[in-house]
Short mmCIF file of C-alpha atoms and ligand atoms in Angstrom, two decimals:
data_model
loop_
_atom_site.label_atom_id
_atom_site.label_comp_id
_atom_site.label_asym_id
_atom_site.label_seq_id
_atom_site.Cartn_x
_atom_site.Cartn_y
_atom_site.Cartn_z
CA MET A 215 22.17 -23.54 -13.03
CA GLN A 216 21.34 -19.84 -12.45
CA GLU A 217 17.87 -19.46 -10.53
CA LEU A 218 15.29 -17.43 -12.38
CA ILE A 219 14.25 -14.42 -10.50
CA ILE A 220 11.02 -12.80 -11.04
CA SER A 221 10.17 -8.69 -10.06
CA GLN A 222 7.83 -8.54 -7.41
CA VAL A 223 5.74 -5.89 -5.84
CA ASP A 224 3.55 -5.49 -3.11
CA THR A 225 1.78 -2.05 -2.74
CA ILE A 226 -0.12 -0.36 -5.21
CA ASN A 227 2.16 2.54 -5.85
CA LYS A 228 4.85 0.23 -6.56
CA LEU A 229 2.65 -1.84 -8.94
CA ARG A 230 1.64 1.39 -10.74
CA GLN A 231 5.61 2.38 -11.39
CA ALA A 232 6.50 -1.11 -12.45
CA ILE A 233 3.44 -1.26 -14.94
CA ALA A 234 4.34 2.16 -16.25
CA ASN A 235 7.61 0.49 -17.88
CA LEU A 236 6.05 -2.56 -19.19
CA PRO A 237 5.11 -2.85 -23.19
CA ARG A 238 1.35 -2.98 -24.01
CA PRO A 239 -0.95 -5.24 -24.60
CA LEU A 240 -0.70 -6.11 -21.08
CA GLY A 241 -2.02 -9.14 -19.81
CA LEU A 242 -3.15 -9.81 -16.19
CA VAL A 243 -3.67 -13.29 -14.53
CA PRO A 244 -5.51 -13.03 -11.24
CA THR A 245 -4.58 -16.01 -8.81
CA MET A 246 -4.85 -16.74 -5.32
CA GLY A 247 -1.64 -18.34 -5.24
CA TYR A 248 -0.52 -22.09 -4.55
CA LEU A 249 -0.38 -22.23 -8.24
CA HIS A 250 -0.72 -25.36 -10.42
CA GLU A 251 -0.54 -26.31 -14.18
CA GLY A 252 -4.03 -24.71 -14.46
CA HIS A 253 -2.79 -21.60 -13.71
CA LEU A 254 0.40 -21.70 -15.45
CA SER A 255 -1.43 -22.49 -18.84
CA LEU A 256 -3.23 -18.98 -18.20
CA VAL A 257 0.17 -17.45 -18.21
CA GLN A 258 1.35 -19.30 -21.06
CA TYR A 259 -1.99 -17.85 -23.09
CA ALA A 260 -1.25 -14.59 -21.94
CA LYS A 261 2.40 -15.02 -22.78
CA LYS A 262 1.45 -15.68 -26.48
CA GLU A 263 -1.05 -12.89 -26.70
CA CYS A 264 0.45 -10.08 -24.80
CA ALA A 265 3.71 -8.21 -24.76
CA ALA A 266 4.15 -8.34 -21.02
CA VAL A 267 2.22 -10.39 -17.97
CA VAL A 268 1.40 -9.53 -14.68
CA VAL A 269 0.24 -11.99 -12.12
CA SER A 270 -1.57 -11.16 -9.05
CA ILE A 271 -1.41 -13.51 -6.12
CA TYR A 272 -3.87 -12.64 -3.36
CA VAL A 273 -6.00 -14.98 -1.16
CA ASN A 274 -9.23 -12.55 -1.26
CA PRO A 275 -10.81 -13.08 2.12
CA THR A 276 -14.07 -11.58 1.09
CA GLN A 277 -15.03 -14.33 -1.39
CA PHE A 278 -14.81 -16.74 1.58
CA GLY A 279 -18.05 -17.55 3.54
CA PRO A 280 -17.70 -17.88 7.32
CA LYS A 281 -17.39 -21.73 7.32
CA GLU A 282 -15.05 -21.85 4.44
CA ASP A 283 -11.23 -22.62 4.31
CA LEU A 284 -9.67 -19.10 4.26
CA ASP A 285 -7.39 -20.01 7.05
CA ALA A 286 -6.40 -23.14 5.82
CA TYR A 287 -6.20 -22.19 2.17
CA PRO A 288 -2.82 -23.71 0.97
CA ARG A 289 -0.05 -20.81 0.33
CA ASP A 290 3.37 -21.05 -0.93
CA LEU A 291 4.80 -17.91 -2.27
CA GLU A 292 8.39 -18.98 -2.97
CA ARG A 293 7.32 -21.79 -4.95
CA ASP A 294 4.87 -19.70 -6.68
CA PHE A 295 7.49 -17.07 -7.71
CA SER A 296 9.89 -19.76 -9.09
CA LEU A 297 7.01 -21.06 -11.25
CA LEU A 298 6.21 -17.76 -12.66
CA ALA A 299 9.87 -16.78 -13.32
CA GLY A 300 9.73 -20.22 -15.09
CA GLU A 301 6.90 -19.42 -17.34
CA GLY A 302 8.54 -15.93 -17.96
CA ALA A 303 5.85 -13.89 -16.13
CA ASP A 304 6.92 -10.11 -15.99
CA LEU A 305 5.62 -8.99 -12.62
CA VAL A 306 4.17 -10.61 -9.44
CA TRP A 307 1.82 -8.41 -7.55
CA THR A 308 1.25 -9.83 -3.90
CA PRO A 309 -0.86 -6.90 -2.36
CA SER A 310 -1.76 -7.18 1.35
CA ASN A 311 -5.19 -6.98 3.14
CA GLU A 312 -4.54 -3.76 4.56
CA GLU A 313 -3.97 -2.56 1.05
CA MET A 314 -6.97 -4.05 -0.57
CA TYR A 315 -9.40 -3.38 2.16
CA PRO A 316 -7.98 -0.58 4.40
CA ASP A 317 -9.76 0.40 7.36
CA GLY A 318 -13.25 1.99 6.79
CA TYR A 319 -13.49 -0.14 3.41
CA GLN A 320 -17.29 0.13 2.44
CA THR A 321 -17.92 -0.46 -1.30
CA TRP A 322 -18.74 -3.63 -2.95
CA ILE A 323 -19.96 -4.71 -6.35
CA GLU A 324 -23.09 -7.15 -6.67
CA VAL A 325 -23.61 -8.82 -9.95
CA ASN A 326 -27.40 -9.92 -9.75
CA GLU A 327 -28.95 -12.78 -11.79
CA THR A 328 -25.83 -14.41 -13.16
CA ALA A 329 -24.54 -14.75 -9.72
CA TYR A 330 -27.63 -16.01 -8.27
CA PRO A 331 -27.75 -19.86 -8.87
CA LEU A 332 -25.40 -22.59 -8.56
CA GLU A 333 -22.02 -21.59 -6.92
CA GLY A 334 -24.01 -18.30 -5.75
CA ARG A 335 -26.75 -20.43 -3.93
CA MET A 336 -24.20 -22.64 -2.12
CA ARG A 337 -21.86 -20.06 -1.29
CA PRO A 338 -23.75 -16.62 -0.39
CA GLY A 339 -21.57 -13.63 -0.89
CA HIS A 340 -18.86 -15.31 -2.77
CA PHE A 341 -19.40 -13.53 -6.17
CA ARG A 342 -19.76 -10.12 -4.16
CA GLY A 343 -16.52 -10.81 -3.06
CA VAL A 344 -15.08 -12.12 -6.41
CA ALA A 345 -16.74 -9.11 -8.33
CA THR A 346 -15.26 -6.43 -5.71
CA ILE A 347 -11.71 -7.74 -6.03
CA VAL A 348 -11.61 -8.52 -9.39
CA ALA A 349 -12.85 -4.85 -10.18
CA LYS A 350 -10.05 -3.53 -7.95
CA LEU A 351 -7.50 -5.69 -9.62
CA PHE A 352 -8.54 -4.09 -13.10
CA ASN A 353 -8.54 -0.68 -11.52
CA CYS A 354 -4.96 -1.16 -10.10
CA VAL A 355 -3.41 -2.91 -13.08
CA HIS A 356 -5.45 -1.62 -16.26
CA PRO A 357 -4.65 -4.77 -18.33
CA ASP A 358 -5.56 -5.02 -21.98
CA VAL A 359 -6.80 -8.78 -21.31
CA ALA A 360 -7.39 -10.72 -18.18
CA TYR A 361 -7.21 -14.58 -18.22
CA PHE A 362 -9.60 -16.64 -16.21
CA GLY A 363 -10.04 -20.53 -16.15
CA GLN A 364 -13.12 -22.35 -17.63
CA LYS A 365 -13.08 -24.44 -14.30
CA ASP A 366 -14.52 -21.51 -12.62
CA ALA A 367 -17.37 -21.44 -15.42
CA GLN A 368 -19.88 -19.41 -13.20
CA GLN A 369 -17.05 -16.78 -12.09
CA ALA A 370 -16.12 -16.35 -15.64
CA ALA A 371 -19.74 -15.57 -16.58
CA VAL A 372 -20.20 -13.16 -13.80
CA ILE A 373 -16.69 -11.33 -14.52
CA LYS A 374 -17.91 -10.96 -18.12
CA ARG A 375 -21.06 -9.33 -17.09
CA LEU A 376 -19.27 -6.89 -14.55
CA VAL A 377 -16.99 -5.85 -17.35
CA LYS A 378 -20.09 -5.46 -19.69
CA ASP A 379 -22.08 -3.52 -17.16
CA LEU A 380 -19.44 -1.01 -15.68
CA ASN A 381 -17.60 -0.63 -18.77
CA PHE A 382 -14.14 -1.85 -18.13
CA PRO A 383 -11.85 -1.49 -21.12
CA VAL A 384 -10.43 -5.08 -20.67
CA LYS A 385 -10.98 -8.24 -22.84
CA ILE A 386 -11.96 -11.41 -20.74
CA ALA A 387 -10.22 -14.59 -21.98
CA VAL A 388 -11.46 -17.93 -20.68
CA CYS A 389 -8.82 -20.54 -21.14
CA PRO A 390 -9.49 -24.37 -21.02
CA ILE A 391 -9.54 -26.52 -18.13
CA VAL A 392 -6.36 -28.39 -17.44
CA ARG A 393 -7.08 -32.07 -16.05
CA GLU A 394 -5.03 -34.96 -14.60
CA PRO A 395 -4.56 -38.05 -16.87
CA ASP A 396 -7.50 -39.79 -15.26
CA GLY A 397 -9.84 -36.85 -15.86
CA LEU A 398 -9.80 -34.93 -12.39
CA ALA A 399 -9.44 -30.98 -13.06
CA LEU A 400 -6.87 -29.34 -11.51
CA SER A 401 -7.77 -27.35 -8.24
CA SER A 402 -5.68 -25.82 -5.47
CA ARG A 403 -8.19 -27.92 -3.25
CA ASN A 404 -7.06 -31.32 -4.69
CA VAL A 405 -4.29 -31.40 -2.01
CA TYR A 406 -6.79 -31.82 0.73
CA LEU A 407 -7.74 -35.21 -0.89
CA ASN A 408 -6.37 -38.52 0.64
CA PRO A 409 -5.45 -41.16 -1.72
CA GLU A 410 -8.94 -42.88 -1.42
CA GLU A 411 -10.54 -39.45 -1.81
CA ARG A 412 -8.35 -39.11 -4.64
CA LYS A 413 -9.30 -42.06 -6.59
CA ALA A 414 -12.87 -41.31 -5.72
CA ALA A 415 -12.74 -37.73 -7.41
CA VAL A 416 -12.65 -38.97 -10.85
CA VAL A 417 -16.32 -39.65 -10.27
CA LEU A 418 -16.91 -35.77 -11.34
CA SER A 419 -15.17 -35.81 -14.75
CA LYS A 420 -16.68 -39.40 -15.35
CA ALA A 421 -20.21 -38.07 -14.80
CA LEU A 422 -19.52 -35.03 -16.89
CA PHE A 423 -17.87 -36.71 -19.80
CA SER A 424 -20.80 -39.31 -19.86
CA ALA A 425 -23.67 -36.86 -20.08
CA ARG A 426 -21.35 -34.92 -22.92
CA ASP A 427 -21.28 -38.51 -24.77
CA ALA A 428 -25.04 -38.73 -24.35
CA PHE A 429 -25.27 -35.37 -25.74
CA THR A 430 -23.07 -36.24 -28.81
CA GLY A 431 -25.33 -39.21 -29.25
CA GLY A 432 -28.25 -37.11 -29.62
CA GLU A 433 -29.56 -36.60 -25.87
CA ARG A 434 -30.98 -32.80 -25.76
CA ASN A 435 -33.39 -33.21 -22.82
CA GLY A 436 -31.67 -31.23 -19.81
CA ASN A 437 -33.24 -33.40 -17.30
CA ARG A 438 -31.95 -36.60 -18.88
CA LEU A 439 -28.63 -34.94 -18.78
CA ARG A 440 -28.65 -33.93 -15.13
CA GLU A 441 -30.03 -37.61 -14.43
CA ILE A 442 -27.05 -39.05 -16.21
CA MET A 443 -24.67 -37.04 -13.98
CA ALA A 444 -26.30 -37.50 -10.80
CA GLY A 445 -26.77 -41.36 -11.42
CA ILE A 446 -23.09 -41.76 -12.04
CA ILE A 447 -22.32 -39.51 -8.74
CA SER A 448 -24.62 -41.71 -6.79
CA GLU A 449 -22.41 -44.92 -7.44
CA GLU A 450 -19.44 -43.47 -5.51
CA PRO A 451 -19.94 -43.84 -1.97
CA LEU A 452 -17.45 -40.93 -0.96
CA ALA A 453 -19.35 -38.28 -3.04
CA ARG A 454 -21.99 -36.12 -1.75
CA PRO A 455 -23.48 -33.64 -4.67
CA GLN A 456 -24.53 -30.15 -3.85
CA TYR A 457 -25.83 -29.67 -7.30
CA VAL A 458 -25.85 -31.11 -10.82
CA SER A 459 -26.67 -28.41 -13.68
CA CYS A 460 -27.51 -28.14 -17.43
CA ALA A 461 -27.58 -24.74 -17.88
CA ASP A 462 -26.92 -21.65 -20.50
CA PRO A 463 -23.31 -20.84 -20.42
CA ASP A 464 -23.88 -17.17 -19.97
CA THR A 465 -27.15 -16.74 -17.98
CA LEU A 466 -26.70 -19.86 -15.86
CA GLU A 467 -30.04 -20.56 -16.17
CA GLU A 468 -31.46 -24.19 -15.84
CA LEU A 469 -32.40 -25.58 -19.50
CA GLU A 470 -35.22 -27.94 -20.27
CA SER A 471 -33.70 -28.75 -23.74
CA VAL A 472 -30.22 -28.10 -25.22
CA SER A 473 -30.77 -26.10 -28.54
CA SER A 474 -27.50 -24.01 -28.23
CA ASP A 475 -24.26 -24.36 -26.25
CA ALA A 476 -24.72 -25.37 -22.84
CA LEU A 477 -22.95 -25.82 -19.64
CA LEU A 478 -22.90 -28.91 -17.77
CA SER A 479 -21.61 -28.34 -14.16
CA MET A 480 -21.50 -29.63 -10.72
CA ALA A 481 -20.50 -29.15 -7.33
CA VAL A 482 -19.67 -32.43 -5.30
CA PHE A 483 -18.15 -33.24 -1.69
CA ILE A 484 -15.50 -35.70 -1.79
CA GLY A 485 -15.23 -36.51 1.92
CA ASN A 486 -14.67 -32.91 3.38
CA THR A 487 -13.45 -31.29 0.19
CA ARG A 488 -15.63 -29.52 -2.15
CA LEU A 489 -15.00 -29.96 -5.90
CA ILE A 490 -16.38 -28.24 -8.80
CA ASP A 491 -16.11 -29.27 -12.48
CA ASN A 492 -17.65 -28.64 -16.09
CA VAL A 493 -17.99 -29.45 -19.53
CA ILE A 494 -19.30 -27.03 -22.50
CA LEU A 495 -21.76 -28.76 -24.77
CA ARG A 496 -21.19 -27.04 -28.26
CA VAL A 497 -24.23 -27.35 -30.61
O1 PAF B 743 -10.32 -17.79 -9.41
C1 PAF B 743 -9.71 -17.16 -8.49
O2 PAF B 743 -8.68 -17.74 -8.16
C2 PAF B 743 -10.16 -15.94 -7.74
O3 PAF B 743 -11.52 -16.13 -7.73
C3 PAF B 743 -9.68 -14.88 -8.31
C4 PAF B 743 -10.31 -14.44 -9.67
C5 PAF B 743 -8.21 -14.67 -8.31
C6 PAF B 743 -10.27 -13.64 -7.40
O4 PAF B 743 -9.96 -13.59 -5.98
#
């Protein structure tokens, strides 16, 4: 069988030359590589809606905290290229650190209130790194639509805010979470789980789905929904929750009661692996 080949560029100059020859609308799928079905589903959405699709693969150092797993972050470019070729992506851009943050780099983008709670509180500086790199990716690619996963719900809210506040001419598409059959949300970090932890990790979706069931059954009290999630997580000995939240999906402010759409979300350590997950409640 003939091997599928994908066009790949590393420098911004080459990227711009390659993009000039691509048809519009142009979709961008920003990733940090080590692709799984969740990333590929973003490419599939982009392929449906756009005439051409660019995927960026860049493990952005500025969104990792000093104690986080930057060096250990899983990487496998060859595998990523062949998966993207299989999905029919048109171009992969793999910039280097030197190109994205050259000597003397000193410009940062901070989104305020939306980035403060939840992930922002647990991972200081994370969204400053995300907002800065996403703005740089947008400035280099000039996509018409950019695709992000609902799994990183706060990231999506921060990026929507960034796009609105800085008038980027790009539509943000937020695509549904892809889950394993037992409910675990796909994540590059799942590879860190040993078999016992992998079983335990299902507790995140179990807690979220139970709270969603309670909501469907009429529960509208924010505290009660948070208690339901916390209660289920506390039954799993390998789980250490960092937060459970029932918040407004745009502002991320905690809700006393749910009267319009809401975001149930959580960050939980399973062993040494920090997992996040969420569901949207639709009123
Ligand atoms: O979601 C991710 O993979 C990253 O945060 C992103 C958006 C590619 C920015 O580095």
